PDB file of C-alpha atoms in Angstrom:
ATOM      1  CA  MET D   1       7.090 -15.706  17.102  1.00  0.00           C
ATOM      2  CA  LYS D   2       9.855 -15.670  14.505  1.00  0.00           C
ATOM      3  CA  VAL D   3       9.148 -13.191  11.730  1.00  0.00           C
ATOM      4  CA  GLN D   4       9.175 -14.751   8.272  1.00  0.00           C
ATOM      5  CA  LYS D   5       8.102 -11.748   6.199  1.00  0.00           C
ATOM      6  CA  ARG D   6       8.420  -8.024   6.662  1.00  0.00           C
ATOM      7  CA  ILE D   7       6.049  -5.833   4.677  1.00  0.00           C
ATOM      8  CA  VAL D   8       6.399  -2.063   4.355  1.00  0.00           C
ATOM      9  CA  VAL D   9       3.110  -0.158   4.190  1.00  0.00           C
ATOM     10  CA  GLY D  10       3.470   3.381   2.893  1.00  0.00           C
ATOM     11  CA  VAL D  11       0.596   5.830   3.201  1.00  0.00           C
ATOM     12  CA  SER D  12       0.674   9.032   1.164  1.00  0.00           C
ATOM     13  CA  GLY D  13      -1.617  12.051   1.184  1.00  0.00           C
ATOM     14  CA  ALA D  14      -4.201  10.976  -1.368  1.00  0.00           C
ATOM     15  CA  SER D  15      -7.887  10.436  -0.748  1.00  0.00           C
ATOM     16  CA  SER D  16      -9.094   7.163   0.822  1.00  0.00           C
ATOM     17  CA  VAL D  17      -6.355   6.917   3.440  1.00  0.00           C
ATOM     18  CA  THR D  18      -8.529   4.485   5.395  1.00  0.00           C
ATOM     19  CA  LEU D  19      -7.735   1.853   2.750  1.00  0.00           C
ATOM     20  CA  ALA D  20      -4.307   1.607   4.356  1.00  0.00           C
ATOM     21  CA  LEU D  21      -5.893   0.784   7.699  1.00  0.00           C
ATOM     22  CA  GLN D  22      -7.714  -2.114   6.032  1.00  0.00           C
ATOM     23  CA  VAL D  23      -4.405  -3.292   4.506  1.00  0.00           C
ATOM     24  CA  LEU D  24      -2.751  -3.263   7.941  1.00  0.00           C
ATOM     25  CA  LYS D  25      -5.694  -5.186   9.414  1.00  0.00           C
ATOM     26  CA  ALA D  26      -5.544  -7.738   6.595  1.00  0.00           C
ATOM     27  CA  LEU D  27      -1.799  -8.298   7.048  1.00  0.00           C
ATOM     28  CA  LYS D  28      -2.340  -8.872  10.797  1.00  0.00           C
ATOM     29  CA  GLU D  29      -4.340 -11.980   9.882  1.00  0.00           C
ATOM     30  CA  PHE D  30      -1.286 -13.717   8.459  1.00  0.00           C
ATOM     31  CA  PRO D  31       1.081 -15.336  10.966  1.00  0.00           C
ATOM     32  CA  LYS D  32       4.723 -14.333  11.130  1.00  0.00           C
ATOM     33  CA  VAL D  33       4.268 -11.083   9.230  1.00  0.00           C
ATOM     34  CA  GLU D  34       5.848  -7.908  10.570  1.00  0.00           C
ATOM     35  CA  THR D  35       4.444  -4.651   9.226  1.00  0.00           C
ATOM     36  CA  HIS D  36       6.504  -1.468   8.948  1.00  0.00           C
ATOM     37  CA  LEU D  37       4.368   1.642   8.565  1.00  0.00           C
ATOM     38  CA  VAL D  38       5.410   5.019   7.212  1.00  0.00           C
ATOM     39  CA  MET D  39       2.860   7.816   6.762  1.00  0.00           C
ATOM     40  CA  THR D  40       3.657  11.098   5.062  1.00  0.00           C
ATOM     41  CA  HIS D  41       2.580  14.363   6.666  1.00  0.00           C
ATOM     42  CA  GLY D  42       0.004  14.672   3.875  1.00  0.00           C
ATOM     43  CA  ALA D  43      -1.411  11.258   4.794  1.00  0.00           C
ATOM     44  CA  VAL D  44      -1.909  12.321   8.399  1.00  0.00           C
ATOM     45  CA  ARG D  45      -3.703  15.488   7.244  1.00  0.00           C
ATOM     46  CA  ALA D  46      -5.885  13.573   4.751  1.00  0.00           C
ATOM     47  CA  LEU D  47      -6.779  11.039   7.444  1.00  0.00           C
ATOM     48  CA  GLN D  48      -7.954  13.753   9.816  1.00  0.00           C
ATOM     49  CA  MET D  49      -9.901  15.564   7.081  1.00  0.00           C
ATOM     50  CA  GLU D  50     -11.625  12.479   5.655  1.00  0.00           C
ATOM     51  CA  SER D  51     -12.304  10.389   8.718  1.00  0.00           C
ATOM     52  CA  GLY D  52     -11.569  12.353  11.863  1.00  0.00           C
ATOM     53  CA  LEU D  53      -9.269   9.499  12.927  1.00  0.00           C
ATOM     54  CA  ALA D  54      -5.898  10.172  14.480  1.00  0.00           C
ATOM     55  CA  ALA D  55      -2.748   8.512  13.165  1.00  0.00           C
ATOM     56  CA  ASP D  56      -2.675   6.448  16.383  1.00  0.00           C
ATOM     57  CA  ALA D  57      -5.412   4.234  14.895  1.00  0.00           C
ATOM     58  CA  PHE D  58      -2.850   3.221  12.253  1.00  0.00           C
ATOM     59  CA  PHE D  59       0.095   3.022  14.609  1.00  0.00           C
ATOM     60  CA  GLN D  60      -1.738   0.457  16.750  1.00  0.00           C
ATOM     61  CA  LYS D  61      -2.198  -1.862  13.760  1.00  0.00           C
ATOM     62  CA  ALA D  62       1.469  -1.768  12.670  1.00  0.00           C
ATOM     63  CA  ASP D  63       4.291  -3.685  14.300  1.00  0.00           C
ATOM     64  CA  VAL D  64       6.844  -0.935  13.648  1.00  0.00           C
ATOM     65  CA  VAL D  65       6.126   2.737  12.924  1.00  0.00           C
ATOM     66  CA  HIS D  66       8.631   5.020  11.199  1.00  0.00           C
ATOM     67  CA  GLU D  67       8.516   8.812  10.949  1.00  0.00           C
ATOM     68  CA  SER D  68       8.426  10.071   7.358  1.00  0.00           C
ATOM     69  CA  ASP D  69      11.533  12.205   7.869  1.00  0.00           C
ATOM     70  CA  GLU D  70      13.521   9.363   9.484  1.00  0.00           C
ATOM     71  CA  LEU D  71      15.791   8.679   6.493  1.00  0.00           C
ATOM     72  CA  GLY D  72      18.112   6.536   8.612  1.00  0.00           C
ATOM     73  CA  ALA D  73      15.360   4.022   9.428  1.00  0.00           C
ATOM     74  CA  SER D  74      15.811   0.309   8.763  1.00  0.00           C
ATOM     75  CA  ILE D  75      13.463   0.357   5.746  1.00  0.00           C
ATOM     76  CA  ALA D  76      15.727   2.933   4.050  1.00  0.00           C
ATOM     77  CA  SER D  77      18.398   0.274   3.520  1.00  0.00           C
ATOM     78  CA  GLY D  78      18.501  -2.592   1.064  1.00  0.00           C
ATOM     79  CA  SER D  79      20.293  -4.731   3.649  1.00  0.00           C
ATOM     80  CA  PHE D  80      17.070  -4.729   5.686  1.00  0.00           C
ATOM     81  CA  ARG D  81      15.229  -7.585   4.031  1.00  0.00           C
ATOM     82  CA  THR D  82      11.543  -7.179   3.303  1.00  0.00           C
ATOM     83  CA  ALA D  83       9.081  -9.210   1.257  1.00  0.00           C
ATOM     84  CA  GLY D  84       7.796  -6.081  -0.480  1.00  0.00           C
ATOM     85  CA  MET D  85       5.945  -2.826  -0.070  1.00  0.00           C
ATOM     86  CA  ILE D  86       2.443  -1.487  -0.613  1.00  0.00           C
ATOM     87  CA  VAL D  87       1.780   2.234  -1.062  1.00  0.00           C
ATOM     88  CA  VAL D  88      -1.910   2.861  -0.403  1.00  0.00           C
ATOM     89  CA  PRO D  89      -3.243   5.301  -1.271  1.00  0.00           C
ATOM     90  CA  CYS D  90      -0.528   6.473  -3.623  1.00  0.00           C
ATOM     91  CA  SER D  91      -0.732  10.158  -4.503  1.00  0.00           C
ATOM     92  CA  MET D  92       0.487  11.441  -7.858  1.00  0.00           C
ATOM     93  CA  LYS D  93       3.186  13.371  -6.002  1.00  0.00           C
ATOM     94  CA  THR D  94       4.401  10.059  -4.581  1.00  0.00           C
ATOM     95  CA  VAL D  95       4.147   8.384  -7.996  1.00  0.00           C
ATOM     96  CA  ALA D  96       6.286  11.198  -9.469  1.00  0.00           C
ATOM     97  CA  GLY D  97       8.834  10.909  -6.658  1.00  0.00           C
ATOM     98  CA  ILE D  98       9.149   7.137  -7.063  1.00  0.00           C
ATOM     99  CA  ALA D  99       9.329   7.372 -10.871  1.00  0.00           C
ATOM    100  CA  SER D 100      12.132   9.930 -10.712  1.00  0.00           C
ATOM    101  CA  GLY D 101      14.063   8.392  -7.800  1.00  0.00           C
ATOM    102  CA  PHE D 102      13.516  11.527  -5.717  1.00  0.00           C
ATOM    103  CA  SER D 103      13.741  10.192  -2.163  1.00  0.00           C
ATOM    104  CA  GLU D 104      12.887  13.293  -0.132  1.00  0.00           C
ATOM    105  CA  ASN D 105      11.093  11.311   2.600  1.00  0.00           C
ATOM    106  CA  LEU D 106      11.190   7.807   4.053  1.00  0.00           C
ATOM    107  CA  LEU D 107       8.227   6.534   2.039  1.00  0.00           C
ATOM    108  CA  LEU D 108       9.950   7.491  -1.223  1.00  0.00           C
ATOM    109  CA  ARG D 109      13.287   6.094  -0.045  1.00  0.00           C
ATOM    110  CA  ALA D 110      11.701   2.784   1.006  1.00  0.00           C
ATOM    111  CA  ALA D 111      10.009   2.506  -2.409  1.00  0.00           C
ATOM    112  CA  ASP D 112      13.324   3.305  -4.120  1.00  0.00           C
ATOM    113  CA  VAL D 113      15.033   0.558  -2.081  1.00  0.00           C
ATOM    114  CA  THR D 114      12.223  -1.873  -2.922  1.00  0.00           C
ATOM    115  CA  ILE D 115      12.751  -1.232  -6.639  1.00  0.00           C
ATOM    116  CA  LYS D 116      16.555  -1.416  -6.545  1.00  0.00           C
ATOM    117  CA  GLU D 117      16.410  -4.677  -4.595  1.00  0.00           C
ATOM    118  CA  GLN D 118      13.835  -5.996  -7.117  1.00  0.00           C
ATOM    119  CA  ARG D 119      11.243  -6.718  -4.458  1.00  0.00           C
ATOM    120  CA  PRO D 120       7.491  -6.439  -5.114  1.00  0.00           C
ATOM    121  CA  LEU D 121       6.132  -2.891  -4.997  1.00  0.00           C
ATOM    122  CA  ILE D 122       2.350  -2.485  -5.123  1.00  0.00           C
ATOM    123  CA  LEU D 123       1.073   1.030  -5.858  1.00  0.00           C
ATOM    124  CA  ALA D 124      -2.604   1.903  -5.354  1.00  0.00           C
ATOM    125  CA  PRO D 125      -2.859   5.267  -7.136  1.00  0.00           C
ATOM    126  CA  ARG D 126      -5.719   7.628  -6.326  1.00  0.00           C
ATOM    127  CA  GLU D 127      -6.443  10.431  -8.776  1.00  0.00           C
ATOM    128  CA  ALA D 128      -9.075  11.341 -11.336  1.00  0.00           C
ATOM    129  CA  PRO D 129      -8.849  12.386 -14.025  1.00  0.00           C
ATOM    130  CA  LEU D 130      -5.306  11.329 -14.852  1.00  0.00           C
ATOM    131  CA  SER D 131      -3.186  13.858 -16.706  1.00  0.00           C
ATOM    132  CA  PRO D 132      -0.629  12.891 -19.380  1.00  0.00           C
ATOM    133  CA  ILE D 133       2.100  13.474 -16.768  1.00  0.00           C
ATOM    134  CA  HIS D 134       0.408  11.069 -14.322  1.00  0.00           C
ATOM    135  CA  LEU D 135       0.001   8.459 -17.056  1.00  0.00           C
ATOM    136  CA  GLU D 136       3.633   8.776 -18.176  1.00  0.00           C
ATOM    137  CA  ASN D 137       4.883   8.331 -14.609  1.00  0.00           C
ATOM    138  CA  LEU D 138       2.615   5.309 -14.052  1.00  0.00           C
ATOM    139  CA  LEU D 139       3.685   3.789 -17.378  1.00  0.00           C
ATOM    140  CA  LYS D 140       7.350   4.269 -16.481  1.00  0.00           C
ATOM    141  CA  LEU D 141       6.817   2.504 -13.154  1.00  0.00           C
ATOM    142  CA  SER D 142       4.733  -0.296 -14.691  1.00  0.00           C
ATOM    143  CA  ARG D 143       7.722  -1.281 -16.844  1.00  0.00           C
ATOM    144  CA  ILE D 144       9.929  -1.954 -13.821  1.00  0.00           C
ATOM    145  CA  PRO D 145      10.040  -5.640 -12.829  1.00  0.00           C
ATOM    146  CA  GLY D 146       8.155  -6.223  -9.586  1.00  0.00           C
ATOM    147  CA  VAL D 147       6.109  -3.024  -9.719  1.00  0.00           C
ATOM    148  CA  LYS D 148       2.342  -3.433  -9.979  1.00  0.00           C
ATOM    149  CA  ILE D 149      -0.063  -0.552 -10.453  1.00  0.00           C
ATOM    150  CA  VAL D 150      -3.334  -1.547  -8.739  1.00  0.00           C
ATOM    151  CA  PRO D 151      -5.886   1.272  -8.581  1.00  0.00           C
ATOM    152  CA  PRO D 152      -8.379   0.653  -5.761  1.00  0.00           C
ATOM    153  CA  LEU D 153     -11.380   0.137  -8.020  1.00  0.00           C
ATOM    154  CA  VAL D 154     -14.887  -0.954  -7.103  1.00  0.00           C
ATOM    155  CA  ASN D 155     -15.893  -4.438  -8.280  1.00  0.00           C
ATOM    156  CA  ASN D 156     -19.673  -4.545  -8.342  1.00  0.00           C
ATOM    157  CA  TYR D 157     -19.752  -8.333  -8.625  1.00  0.00           C
ATOM    158  CA  GLN D 158     -18.554  -8.473  -5.003  1.00  0.00           C
ATOM    159  CA  ARG D 159     -21.933  -7.088  -3.912  1.00  0.00           C
ATOM    160  CA  VAL D 160     -20.707  -5.794  -0.584  1.00  0.00           C
ATOM    161  CA  GLY D 161     -23.036  -3.909   1.724  1.00  0.00           C
ATOM    162  CA  SER D 162     -20.893  -1.096   3.119  1.00  0.00           C
ATOM    163  CA  VAL D 163     -17.910   1.128   2.375  1.00  0.00           C
ATOM    164  CA  SER D 164     -15.943  -0.694   5.067  1.00  0.00           C
ATOM    165  CA  GLU D 165     -16.635  -4.057   3.402  1.00  0.00           C
ATOM    166  CA  LEU D 166     -15.627  -2.612   0.032  1.00  0.00           C
ATOM    167  CA  GLU D 167     -12.380  -1.279   1.507  1.00  0.00           C
ATOM    168  CA  ARG D 168     -11.714  -4.707   3.024  1.00  0.00           C
ATOM    169  CA  GLN D 169     -12.127  -6.378  -0.379  1.00  0.00           C
ATOM    170  CA  ILE D 170      -9.734  -3.861  -1.958  1.00  0.00           C
ATOM    171  CA  ALA D 171      -7.216  -4.447   0.851  1.00  0.00           C
ATOM    172  CA  LEU D 172      -7.412  -8.223   0.415  1.00  0.00           C
ATOM    173  CA  LYS D 173      -6.787  -7.806  -3.303  1.00  0.00           C
ATOM    174  CA  LEU D 174      -3.756  -5.584  -2.651  1.00  0.00           C
ATOM    175  CA  VAL D 175      -2.119  -7.937  -0.126  1.00  0.00           C
ATOM    176  CA  GLY D 176      -2.830 -10.817  -2.497  1.00  0.00           C
ATOM    177  CA  TYR D 177      -0.278  -9.323  -4.894  1.00  0.00           C
ATOM    178  CA  LEU D 178       2.337  -9.902  -2.188  1.00  0.00           C
ATOM    179  CA  GLY D 179       1.332 -13.556  -1.884  1.00  0.00           C
ATOM    180  CA  PHE D 180      -1.122 -13.245   1.003  1.00  0.00           C
ATOM    181  CA  ASP D 181      -4.245 -14.911  -0.323  1.00  0.00           C
ATOM    182  CA  SER D 182      -7.443 -14.858   1.692  1.00  0.00           C
ATOM    183  CA  ASP D 183     -10.508 -17.035   1.277  1.00  0.00           C
ATOM    184  CA  GLU D 184     -12.542 -13.925   2.181  1.00  0.00           C
ATOM    185  CA  LEU D 185     -11.658 -12.192  -1.096  1.00  0.00           C
ATOM    186  CA  ILE D 186     -14.718 -12.360  -3.337  1.00  0.00           C
ATOM    187  CA  ARG D 187     -13.444 -13.292  -6.783  1.00  0.00           C
ATOM    188  CA  TRP D 188     -15.158 -13.118 -10.152  1.00  0.00           C
ATOM    189  CA  ASN D 189     -17.373 -16.166 -10.569  1.00  0.00           C
ATOM    190  CA  PRO D 190     -19.687 -16.028 -13.617  1.00  0.00           C
ATOM    191  CA  SER D 191     -21.574 -19.131 -12.484  1.00  0.00           C
ATOM    192  CA  ALA D 192     -22.679 -17.265  -9.328  1.00  0.00           C
ATOM    193  CA  ILE D 193     -24.597 -14.698 -11.369  1.00  0.00           C
TER     194      ILE D 193
END
């Protein structure tokens, strides 16, 4: 299978790390997509605390796995062509690092490369309440061409029956911003109400 699109999936140490697993599963459904996963140390800790899962559950769903301190990895270079990046969940620490160009780990460097190469960057921030600092950083990023801020919000009109189904709907929405549309995504339809 010849790869047509490479997608970087970054996972930071915010709550709802399992959303990233749903994103990886969703991307697997599209042919000729190669996923590159990078998880911060905080993401691995949050995953264990929230779900009891090991990082191996994520590694099995990705085509290529990069260590967060591997700054010489392929995804750290603009010459390595990707079709974009999703950071899910995106902690406020990660938002601040991306907004300031502070590439202390591979996730931040890959996001920096995505911005400088003007490729799509989808950020799914997780925090509540948002402080003025958080809002300023998000606003700064939202003004950069190609960057989309997509909080993983609940849409009650989807009427899903479980947390897993809800996470799947959020994942499908996120990958849709990279051009991967799924017929399984439940969209707003006022005539269905």
